[in-house]
Amino acid sequence: MPHEETEVVVVGAGQAGVAMSEHLGAHGIPHLVLERHRIAERWRTERWDSLVANGPAWHDRFPGLEFTDIDPALTPDAFVPKERVADYLVAYAEKTGAPIRSGVEVTSVRRRAGRPGFRVETSQGTIDARFVVAATGPFQRPVIPPLVPDGAVPTQIHSSGYRNPEQLPGGAVLVVGAGSSGVQIADELRRSGRRVLLSVGPHDRPPRAYRGRDFCWWLGVLGTWDAQTPPQGAEHVTIAVSGAHGGHTVDFRDLAASGIELVGMTTSYADGVLRFAPDLAANIAFGDAKYLEFLRAADAYVERDGLDLPEEPEAHVLGPDPECVTRPRPELDLNEAGVTSIVWATGFATDYGWLDVDAFDENGRPDQRRGVSAEPGVYFLGLPWLSRRGSSFLWGVWHDARYVADHIARQRGYLAYAPTDRKN
């Protein structure tokens, strides 16, 4: 098998890997970006057909390239389809001359014994590198809770495997998880004529837009994007926001009014019956509280700075809770309800089985600060809250990559230091 050497190996050619390559290139640091599939493969084949970016095109991009086929003067808050996001990352890689090798799977990374750097084993040979950047992002291994046994319903799939309503057998669908993916998939299935039940857990529910500005703008001016740690108890709370249909605020009352039945968190299964926690009203109230808190913070900002933004008092008015919330269903007989599919919108786990280094804490999570790991020479990029709230977003990962590249450049300087002989 071929063997070669380089300074930095970047594993993954999604948004994190493409951004990392740009900044390494700006420093003149030799590197390779290894991708087992194509550039931005997850945007193409691990998302549903109708997905669009959850942030507007003016915001969710790298600084060096705009979405050229969207006129910001006509549609400043347009939401880009997933294929266009993937094409954008390919174009950006071409623009920056990123040395990406597609179709190369990294099978292991180990520190070299008695020598600096790491041995990177791949499907096409070995590479020795002084530094390694794990840029595989947060969406590595779909998580399906082991609740419903195989065969209990004809189809169980994770949201990453869902494509469109026609993919599922006829019958009702239970969608488990009420973050951005869950609510959008549930709404699409309902629009296709299906009976849909949506299992709702704790969530944050920001307005899509308020007083004429998208919530991404508000997060910027309020300084929330730069928050360095999640609020107490909110480390794993999902965000219910959508760019679908031109972008709209997710309101679970509206979803219920459209015909989607809301239920609490899915907790257990026995003898064909699913049981739900009695937490639906509390989860809806939690999301409402976060929503109203956001509006109050925005109003205070407008008043403080004297901005001329249109008032929106109706946004503060919440309708009555629907019956499915005030009298929630405690359980569901899947056969009696005609449920033939369960879509698990229950998130992802990381998978660093290939990274055999001492860069993880006692729980197996990356032990890092701003992407710099506890293992000298190993870096992480693209993870939620890597340095701030925006770290896993397209624009946020670009800024994190610059910090990591600067750190690598400094380390190279130390390693290159060769003192000259001095006579005292």
Short mmCIF file of C-alpha atoms in Angstrom, two decimals:
data_model
loop_
_atom_site.label_atom_id
_atom_site.label_comp_id
_atom_site.label_asym_id
_atom_site.label_seq_id
_atom_site.Cartn_x
_atom_site.Cartn_y
_atom_site.Cartn_z
CA MET A 1 0.00 0.00 0.00
CA PRO A 2 1.29 3.52 -0.78
CA HIS A 3 2.83 5.59 2.01
CA GLU A 4 3.33 9.36 2.15
CA GLU A 5 3.90 12.25 4.57
CA THR A 6 2.29 15.63 5.13
CA GLU A 7 2.05 18.18 7.91
CA VAL A 8 -1.69 17.98 8.61
CA VAL A 9 -4.35 15.41 7.83
CA VAL A 10 -7.92 16.70 8.03
CA VAL A 11 -10.51 13.93 8.31
CA GLY A 12 -13.83 14.87 6.70
CA ALA A 13 -14.71 17.18 3.80
CA GLY A 14 -17.95 18.70 4.99
CA GLN A 15 -18.21 22.32 6.01
CA ALA A 16 -15.63 21.86 8.79
CA GLY A 17 -13.04 20.22 6.56
CA VAL A 18 -13.47 22.74 3.74
CA ALA A 19 -13.12 25.66 6.18
CA MET A 20 -10.09 24.05 7.83
CA SER A 21 -8.36 23.65 4.50
CA GLU A 22 -8.83 27.31 3.60
CA HIS A 23 -7.13 28.51 6.77
CA LEU A 24 -4.31 25.97 6.60
CA GLY A 25 -3.71 27.04 3.02
CA ALA A 26 -3.61 30.69 4.05
CA HIS A 27 -0.76 29.77 6.44
CA GLY A 28 1.02 27.83 3.71
CA ILE A 29 0.78 24.62 5.74
CA PRO A 30 0.94 21.41 3.65
CA HIS A 31 -2.11 19.27 4.30
CA LEU A 32 -4.55 16.71 2.95
CA VAL A 33 -8.32 16.50 3.47
CA LEU A 34 -9.60 12.91 3.40
CA GLU A 35 -13.26 12.17 2.71
CA ARG A 36 -14.71 8.67 2.49
CA HIS A 37 -17.53 9.77 0.17
CA ARG A 38 -17.98 13.09 -1.67
CA ILE A 39 -17.58 16.65 -0.44
CA ALA A 40 -20.58 17.52 1.78
CA GLU A 41 -22.00 14.02 1.32
CA ARG A 42 -24.32 14.25 4.32
CA TRP A 43 -26.09 17.25 2.81
CA ARG A 44 -26.82 15.20 -0.30
CA THR A 45 -27.72 11.72 0.93
CA GLU A 46 -28.41 11.87 4.66
CA ARG A 47 -31.19 14.47 4.65
CA TRP A 48 -34.76 14.43 3.39
CA ASP A 49 -35.53 15.63 -0.14
CA SER A 50 -37.26 18.91 0.74
CA LEU A 51 -34.77 20.08 3.38
CA VAL A 52 -33.55 23.66 3.22
CA ALA A 53 -30.96 25.36 5.42
CA ASN A 54 -32.37 26.59 8.71
CA GLY A 55 -30.55 29.91 8.40
CA PRO A 56 -31.02 32.49 5.62
CA ALA A 57 -28.56 32.63 2.73
CA TRP A 58 -27.08 35.98 3.77
CA HIS A 59 -26.06 34.44 7.09
CA ASP A 60 -25.34 30.71 6.63
CA ARG A 61 -22.28 30.94 4.41
CA PHE A 62 -18.51 31.43 4.51
CA PRO A 63 -17.21 35.03 4.33
CA GLY A 64 -15.41 34.45 1.04
CA LEU A 65 -18.33 33.39 -1.16
CA GLU A 66 -22.01 34.27 -1.48
CA PHE A 67 -24.77 32.08 -2.89
CA THR A 68 -24.54 33.50 -6.40
CA ASP A 69 -27.91 32.24 -7.66
CA ILE A 70 -29.87 34.03 -4.92
CA ASP A 71 -30.40 37.77 -5.29
CA PRO A 72 -30.09 39.22 -1.79
CA ALA A 73 -31.87 42.39 -2.90
CA LEU A 74 -34.96 40.39 -3.82
CA THR A 75 -34.83 37.58 -1.29
CA PRO A 76 -32.54 38.63 1.56
CA ASP A 77 -33.90 35.92 3.84
CA ALA A 78 -34.04 33.08 1.29
CA PHE A 79 -33.38 29.56 2.58
CA VAL A 80 -31.14 27.44 0.41
CA PRO A 81 -32.10 23.86 -0.61
CA LYS A 82 -29.79 21.13 0.68
CA GLU A 83 -28.33 20.26 -2.72
CA ARG A 84 -27.42 23.91 -3.23
CA VAL A 85 -25.59 23.93 0.11
CA ALA A 86 -23.58 20.90 -1.00
CA ASP A 87 -22.80 22.53 -4.35
CA TYR A 88 -21.72 25.68 -2.50
CA LEU A 89 -19.19 23.72 -0.44
CA VAL A 90 -17.84 22.05 -3.58
CA ALA A 91 -17.47 25.48 -5.22
CA TYR A 92 -15.75 26.85 -2.14
CA ALA A 93 -13.30 23.96 -2.08
CA GLU A 94 -12.48 24.64 -5.73
CA LYS A 95 -12.12 28.37 -5.06
CA THR A 96 -9.63 27.82 -2.24
CA GLY A 97 -7.80 24.94 -3.95
CA ALA A 98 -8.50 22.55 -1.10
CA PRO A 99 -6.43 19.33 -1.51
CA ILE A 100 -9.39 17.00 -0.95
CA ARG A 101 -9.21 13.28 -1.70
CA SER A 102 -12.65 11.73 -1.98
CA GLY A 103 -13.33 8.03 -1.63
CA VAL A 104 -10.65 7.63 1.05
CA GLU A 105 -11.77 6.20 4.39
CA VAL A 106 -9.64 6.74 7.47
CA THR A 107 -9.58 3.51 9.46
CA SER A 108 -7.22 4.45 12.30
CA VAL A 109 -5.06 7.23 13.69
CA ARG A 110 -2.33 6.37 16.21
CA ARG A 111 0.59 8.26 17.65
CA ARG A 112 3.90 7.08 16.23
CA ALA A 113 6.10 5.38 18.82
CA GLY A 114 9.32 7.24 19.53
CA ARG A 115 8.72 9.72 16.72
CA PRO A 116 6.68 12.90 16.42
CA GLY A 117 3.26 12.87 14.83
CA PHE A 118 0.72 10.24 13.87
CA ARG A 119 0.30 7.28 11.54
CA VAL A 120 -2.96 7.60 9.60
CA GLU A 121 -4.20 4.31 8.14
CA THR A 122 -6.62 4.68 5.23
CA SER A 123 -8.37 2.51 2.68
CA GLN A 124 -5.72 3.56 0.16
CA GLY A 125 -2.51 3.47 2.16
CA THR A 126 -0.80 5.16 5.09
CA ILE A 127 0.06 8.77 5.79
CA ASP A 128 2.37 10.16 8.45
CA ALA A 129 1.28 13.58 9.72
CA ARG A 130 2.47 15.90 12.47
CA PHE A 131 -1.09 17.05 13.17
CA VAL A 132 -4.58 15.55 12.74
CA VAL A 133 -7.88 17.44 12.65
CA ALA A 134 -11.08 15.44 13.23
CA ALA A 135 -13.57 17.41 11.13
CA THR A 136 -16.28 14.76 10.89
CA GLY A 137 -18.87 16.93 12.65
CA PRO A 138 -21.65 16.01 15.09
CA PHE A 139 -23.87 13.90 12.81
CA GLN A 140 -21.88 10.67 12.76
CA ARG A 141 -24.03 7.89 14.19
CA PRO A 142 -27.86 8.06 14.16
CA VAL A 143 -29.37 7.37 17.57
CA ILE A 144 -32.55 5.27 17.83
CA PRO A 145 -33.62 4.51 21.40
CA PRO A 146 -33.97 0.73 21.91
CA LEU A 147 -37.68 0.93 22.76
CA VAL A 148 -39.69 -0.61 19.94
CA PRO A 149 -38.52 -4.05 18.77
CA ASP A 150 -38.05 -4.85 15.11
CA GLY A 151 -41.29 -6.04 13.54
CA ALA A 152 -43.57 -4.16 15.93
CA VAL A 153 -44.38 -1.84 13.00
CA PRO A 154 -43.52 -2.38 9.35
CA THR A 155 -41.05 0.52 9.21
CA GLN A 156 -38.75 2.19 11.70
CA ILE A 157 -36.22 4.68 10.36
CA HIS A 158 -34.06 7.48 11.69
CA SER A 159 -34.66 10.98 10.35
CA SER A 160 -31.32 10.72 8.52
CA GLY A 161 -32.82 7.87 6.48
CA TYR A 162 -36.11 9.63 5.73
CA ARG A 163 -36.47 11.07 2.22
CA ASN A 164 -40.15 11.74 1.45
CA PRO A 165 -43.67 10.50 2.34
CA GLU A 166 -43.75 8.07 -0.59
CA GLN A 167 -40.89 6.17 1.01
CA LEU A 168 -43.11 4.99 3.86
CA PRO A 169 -45.89 2.37 3.68
CA GLY A 170 -49.47 3.57 3.81
CA GLY A 171 -50.86 4.29 7.26
CA ALA A 172 -50.30 6.59 10.20
CA VAL A 173 -46.84 7.78 11.25
CA LEU A 174 -45.40 8.53 14.67
CA VAL A 175 -42.54 11.04 14.60
CA VAL A 176 -40.44 10.95 17.77
CA GLY A 177 -38.55 14.16 18.46
CA ALA A 178 -39.66 17.77 18.08
CA GLY A 179 -36.52 19.60 17.05
CA SER A 180 -36.10 21.13 13.62
CA SER A 181 -36.01 17.77 11.83
CA GLY A 182 -38.97 16.26 13.69
CA VAL A 183 -41.36 19.16 13.22
CA GLN A 184 -40.51 19.60 9.54
CA ILE A 185 -40.87 15.90 8.75
CA ALA A 186 -44.14 15.70 10.71
CA ASP A 187 -45.52 18.71 8.83
CA GLU A 188 -44.50 17.27 5.45
CA LEU A 189 -46.16 13.95 6.26
CA ARG A 190 -49.32 15.69 7.38
CA ARG A 191 -49.42 17.74 4.17
CA SER A 192 -49.18 14.48 2.21
CA GLY A 193 -52.45 13.33 3.79
CA ARG A 194 -51.07 11.05 6.50
CA ARG A 195 -52.32 10.83 10.05
CA VAL A 196 -49.36 12.00 12.11
CA LEU A 197 -48.53 11.89 15.80
CA LEU A 198 -45.58 13.93 17.09
CA SER A 199 -43.78 13.03 20.32
CA VAL A 200 -42.63 16.31 21.90
CA GLY A 201 -39.81 16.62 24.41
CA PRO A 202 -38.14 19.71 25.95
CA HIS A 203 -37.24 22.25 23.30
CA ASP A 204 -36.26 25.83 22.64
CA ARG A 205 -38.69 27.61 20.30
CA PRO A 206 -37.35 30.90 18.93
CA PRO A 207 -39.32 33.05 16.49
CA ARG A 208 -38.30 32.56 12.88
CA ALA A 209 -38.44 36.33 12.50
CA TYR A 210 -39.51 39.24 14.71
CA ARG A 211 -39.99 42.92 13.98
CA GLY A 212 -38.77 42.46 10.43
CA ARG A 213 -35.53 40.64 11.25
CA ASP A 214 -34.66 36.93 11.06
CA PHE A 215 -33.80 35.30 14.37
CA CYS A 216 -30.21 34.75 13.15
CA TRP A 217 -29.87 38.55 13.02
CA TRP A 218 -31.29 38.86 16.51
CA LEU A 219 -28.88 36.24 17.86
CA GLY A 220 -26.06 38.30 16.39
CA VAL A 221 -27.00 41.72 17.74
CA LEU A 222 -27.97 40.29 21.12
CA GLY A 223 -24.59 38.56 21.38
CA THR A 224 -26.14 35.13 21.75
CA TRP A 225 -24.16 33.52 18.95
CA ASP A 226 -21.01 34.19 20.97
CA ALA A 227 -22.27 32.53 24.15
CA GLN A 228 -19.48 30.16 25.19
CA THR A 229 -21.53 27.69 27.23
CA PRO A 230 -25.15 26.57 26.93
CA PRO A 231 -27.62 27.78 29.56
CA GLN A 232 -27.81 25.66 32.71
CA GLY A 233 -29.73 22.47 31.95
CA ALA A 234 -30.02 23.24 28.23
CA GLU A 235 -26.99 21.33 26.95
CA HIS A 236 -29.14 18.84 25.04
CA VAL A 237 -32.35 20.82 24.46
CA THR A 238 -33.36 20.78 20.80
CA ILE A 239 -34.17 23.89 18.78
CA ALA A 240 -37.52 23.99 16.97
CA VAL A 241 -36.95 26.34 14.03
CA SER A 242 -37.65 25.94 10.34
CA GLY A 243 -36.65 27.45 7.02
CA ALA A 244 -39.28 25.40 5.15
CA HIS A 245 -41.92 27.17 3.03
CA GLY A 246 -39.98 30.41 3.11
CA GLY A 247 -39.35 30.20 6.85
CA HIS A 248 -41.90 30.31 9.64
CA THR A 249 -42.07 30.21 13.40
CA VAL A 250 -42.73 26.73 14.73
CA ASP A 251 -45.86 26.81 16.89
CA PHE A 252 -47.05 23.48 18.22
CA ARG A 253 -50.58 24.88 18.53
CA ASP A 254 -50.58 25.48 14.78
CA LEU A 255 -49.29 21.96 14.18
CA ALA A 256 -52.11 20.57 16.32
CA ALA A 257 -54.67 22.74 14.51
CA SER A 258 -53.42 21.36 11.18
CA GLY A 259 -54.24 17.82 12.32
CA ILE A 260 -51.03 16.60 13.96
CA GLU A 261 -51.66 14.95 17.33
CA LEU A 262 -49.10 15.96 19.95
CA VAL A 263 -48.02 13.46 22.61
CA GLY A 264 -45.42 13.54 25.39
CA MET A 265 -41.97 12.02 25.31
CA THR A 266 -41.95 8.37 24.26
CA THR A 267 -40.86 6.36 27.29
CA SER A 268 -41.62 2.64 26.90
CA TYR A 269 -43.16 -0.12 24.80
CA ALA A 270 -44.88 -3.38 25.72
CA ASP A 271 -47.25 -5.72 23.90
CA GLY A 272 -47.90 -3.41 20.98
CA VAL A 273 -48.50 -0.33 23.14
CA LEU A 274 -46.28 2.76 23.36
CA ARG A 275 -46.44 4.86 26.51
CA PHE A 276 -45.76 8.57 26.80
CA ALA A 277 -44.55 10.69 29.70
CA PRO A 278 -47.09 13.11 31.24
CA ASP A 279 -44.85 16.02 30.28
CA LEU A 280 -46.40 17.41 27.11
CA ALA A 281 -47.91 20.54 28.65
CA ALA A 282 -44.70 21.27 30.55
CA ASN A 283 -42.60 20.85 27.40
CA ILE A 284 -44.88 23.18 25.42
CA ALA A 285 -44.78 25.72 28.28
CA PHE A 286 -40.98 25.54 28.41
CA GLY A 287 -40.76 26.32 24.68
CA ASP A 288 -43.27 29.15 25.06
CA ALA A 289 -41.25 30.66 27.90
CA LYS A 290 -38.07 30.63 25.80
CA TYR A 291 -39.97 32.18 22.89
CA LEU A 292 -41.39 35.03 24.98
CA GLU A 293 -38.01 35.59 26.65
CA PHE A 294 -36.51 36.05 23.19
CA LEU A 295 -39.17 38.61 22.23
CA ARG A 296 -38.63 40.60 25.42
CA ALA A 297 -34.87 40.69 24.87
CA ALA A 298 -35.40 41.90 21.29
CA ASP A 299 -37.83 44.60 22.42
CA ALA A 300 -35.40 45.82 25.06
CA TYR A 301 -32.65 46.04 22.44
CA VAL A 302 -34.87 48.07 20.10
CA GLU A 303 -35.85 50.47 22.85
CA ARG A 304 -32.31 50.87 24.17
CA ASP A 305 -30.84 51.71 20.75
CA GLY A 306 -33.84 53.61 19.45
CA LEU A 307 -34.21 51.42 16.35
CA ASP A 308 -37.02 52.07 13.90
CA LEU A 309 -38.34 48.51 13.64
CA PRO A 310 -42.06 47.79 13.33
CA GLU A 311 -43.80 46.71 16.50
CA GLU A 312 -45.31 43.24 16.53
CA PRO A 313 -47.58 42.97 19.60
CA GLU A 314 -49.51 40.02 18.17
CA ALA A 315 -46.34 37.90 18.36
CA HIS A 316 -46.65 37.99 22.16
CA VAL A 317 -50.15 36.50 22.13
CA LEU A 318 -50.27 32.72 22.52
CA GLY A 319 -53.45 30.85 21.70
CA PRO A 320 -55.13 28.31 23.98
CA ASP A 321 -53.59 24.89 24.35
CA PRO A 322 -55.29 22.30 22.14
CA GLU A 323 -57.09 19.34 23.66
CA CYS A 324 -54.22 16.98 22.89
CA VAL A 325 -52.13 19.11 25.28
CA THR A 326 -54.71 19.65 28.02
CA ARG A 327 -55.81 16.01 27.88
CA PRO A 328 -52.73 14.22 26.57
CA ARG A 329 -52.78 10.65 25.38
CA PRO A 330 -50.90 8.46 27.90
CA GLU A 331 -50.42 5.53 25.53
CA LEU A 332 -50.94 4.36 21.97
CA ASP A 333 -51.85 0.93 20.67
CA LEU A 334 -49.90 0.96 17.42
CA ASN A 335 -52.11 -1.56 15.65
CA GLU A 336 -55.40 0.08 16.66
CA ALA A 337 -54.08 3.50 15.61
CA GLY A 338 -52.94 2.13 12.26
CA VAL A 339 -49.35 3.25 12.83
CA THR A 340 -47.19 1.59 10.21
CA SER A 341 -44.08 3.79 10.52
CA ILE A 342 -42.02 5.40 13.24
CA VAL A 343 -39.57 8.14 12.28
CA TRP A 344 -36.99 8.67 15.01
CA ALA A 345 -35.83 12.30 14.93
CA THR A 346 -33.73 11.61 18.01
CA GLY A 347 -30.37 13.02 17.08
CA PHE A 348 -26.90 11.63 16.61
CA ALA A 349 -23.89 10.45 18.56
CA THR A 350 -20.26 10.95 17.68
CA ASP A 351 -18.16 8.00 16.52
CA TYR A 352 -14.41 8.29 16.90
CA GLY A 353 -13.59 4.61 16.84
CA TRP A 354 -10.90 5.34 14.27
CA LEU A 355 -9.14 7.90 16.47
CA ASP A 356 -6.96 5.82 18.82
CA VAL A 357 -5.43 8.63 20.86
CA ASP A 358 -5.78 10.00 24.40
CA ALA A 359 -8.10 12.87 23.45
CA PHE A 360 -11.32 11.85 25.22
CA ASP A 361 -12.76 12.25 28.70
CA GLU A 362 -14.11 9.49 30.95
CA ASN A 363 -17.43 9.59 29.05
CA GLY A 364 -15.82 9.18 25.65
CA ARG A 365 -16.41 12.80 24.62
CA PRO A 366 -13.68 14.89 23.00
CA ASP A 367 -11.59 16.52 25.70
CA GLN A 368 -10.91 19.84 24.03
CA ARG A 369 -10.88 23.61 24.42
CA ARG A 370 -11.81 25.57 21.32
CA GLY A 371 -10.91 22.51 19.26
CA VAL A 372 -7.47 21.96 20.81
CA SER A 373 -7.54 18.51 22.39
CA ALA A 374 -5.84 17.08 25.44
CA GLU A 375 -3.66 15.02 23.05
CA PRO A 376 -1.01 17.37 21.61
CA GLY A 377 -1.33 17.50 17.83
CA VAL A 378 -4.99 16.37 17.67
CA TYR A 379 -7.81 18.83 17.01
CA PHE A 380 -11.60 18.71 16.72
CA LEU A 381 -13.79 20.89 14.55
CA GLY A 382 -17.49 21.26 13.73
CA LEU A 383 -18.93 20.13 17.07
CA PRO A 384 -21.78 21.95 18.86
CA TRP A 385 -20.49 24.47 21.40
CA LEU A 386 -16.87 23.84 20.36
CA SER A 387 -16.12 27.46 21.24
CA ARG A 388 -19.53 29.15 21.14
CA ARG A 389 -23.17 28.65 20.23
CA GLY A 390 -22.48 29.17 16.52
CA SER A 391 -19.74 26.53 16.28
CA SER A 392 -21.74 23.88 14.43
CA PHE A 393 -23.20 26.34 11.91
CA LEU A 394 -21.69 27.03 8.50
CA TRP A 395 -20.38 30.49 9.37
CA GLY A 396 -19.39 29.53 12.92
CA VAL A 397 -17.22 26.60 11.91
CA TRP A 398 -15.25 28.91 9.60
CA HIS A 399 -14.20 31.07 12.55
CA ASP A 400 -13.36 28.04 14.70
CA ALA A 401 -11.23 26.66 11.87
CA ARG A 402 -9.24 29.89 11.76
CA TYR A 403 -8.44 29.56 15.47
CA VAL A 404 -7.36 25.93 15.06
CA ALA A 405 -5.20 26.78 12.03
CA ASP A 406 -3.54 29.62 13.96
CA HIS A 407 -2.80 27.20 16.80
CA ILE A 408 -1.26 24.68 14.42
CA ALA A 409 0.85 27.43 12.84
CA ARG A 410 2.17 28.45 16.27
CA GLN A 411 2.99 24.84 17.15
CA ARG A 412 4.88 24.44 13.88
CA GLY A 413 6.93 27.49 14.84
CA TYR A 414 7.90 25.96 18.15
CA LEU A 415 8.78 22.65 16.53
CA ALA A 416 10.92 24.38 13.89
CA TYR A 417 12.93 26.31 16.46
CA ALA A 418 16.63 25.46 16.23
CA PRO A 419 18.85 27.49 18.61
CA THR A 420 22.18 28.63 17.28
CA ASP A 421 25.36 28.08 19.25
CA ARG A 422 26.20 31.05 21.44
CA LYS A 423 29.51 31.80 23.09
CA ASN A 424 29.32 33.38 26.51
#
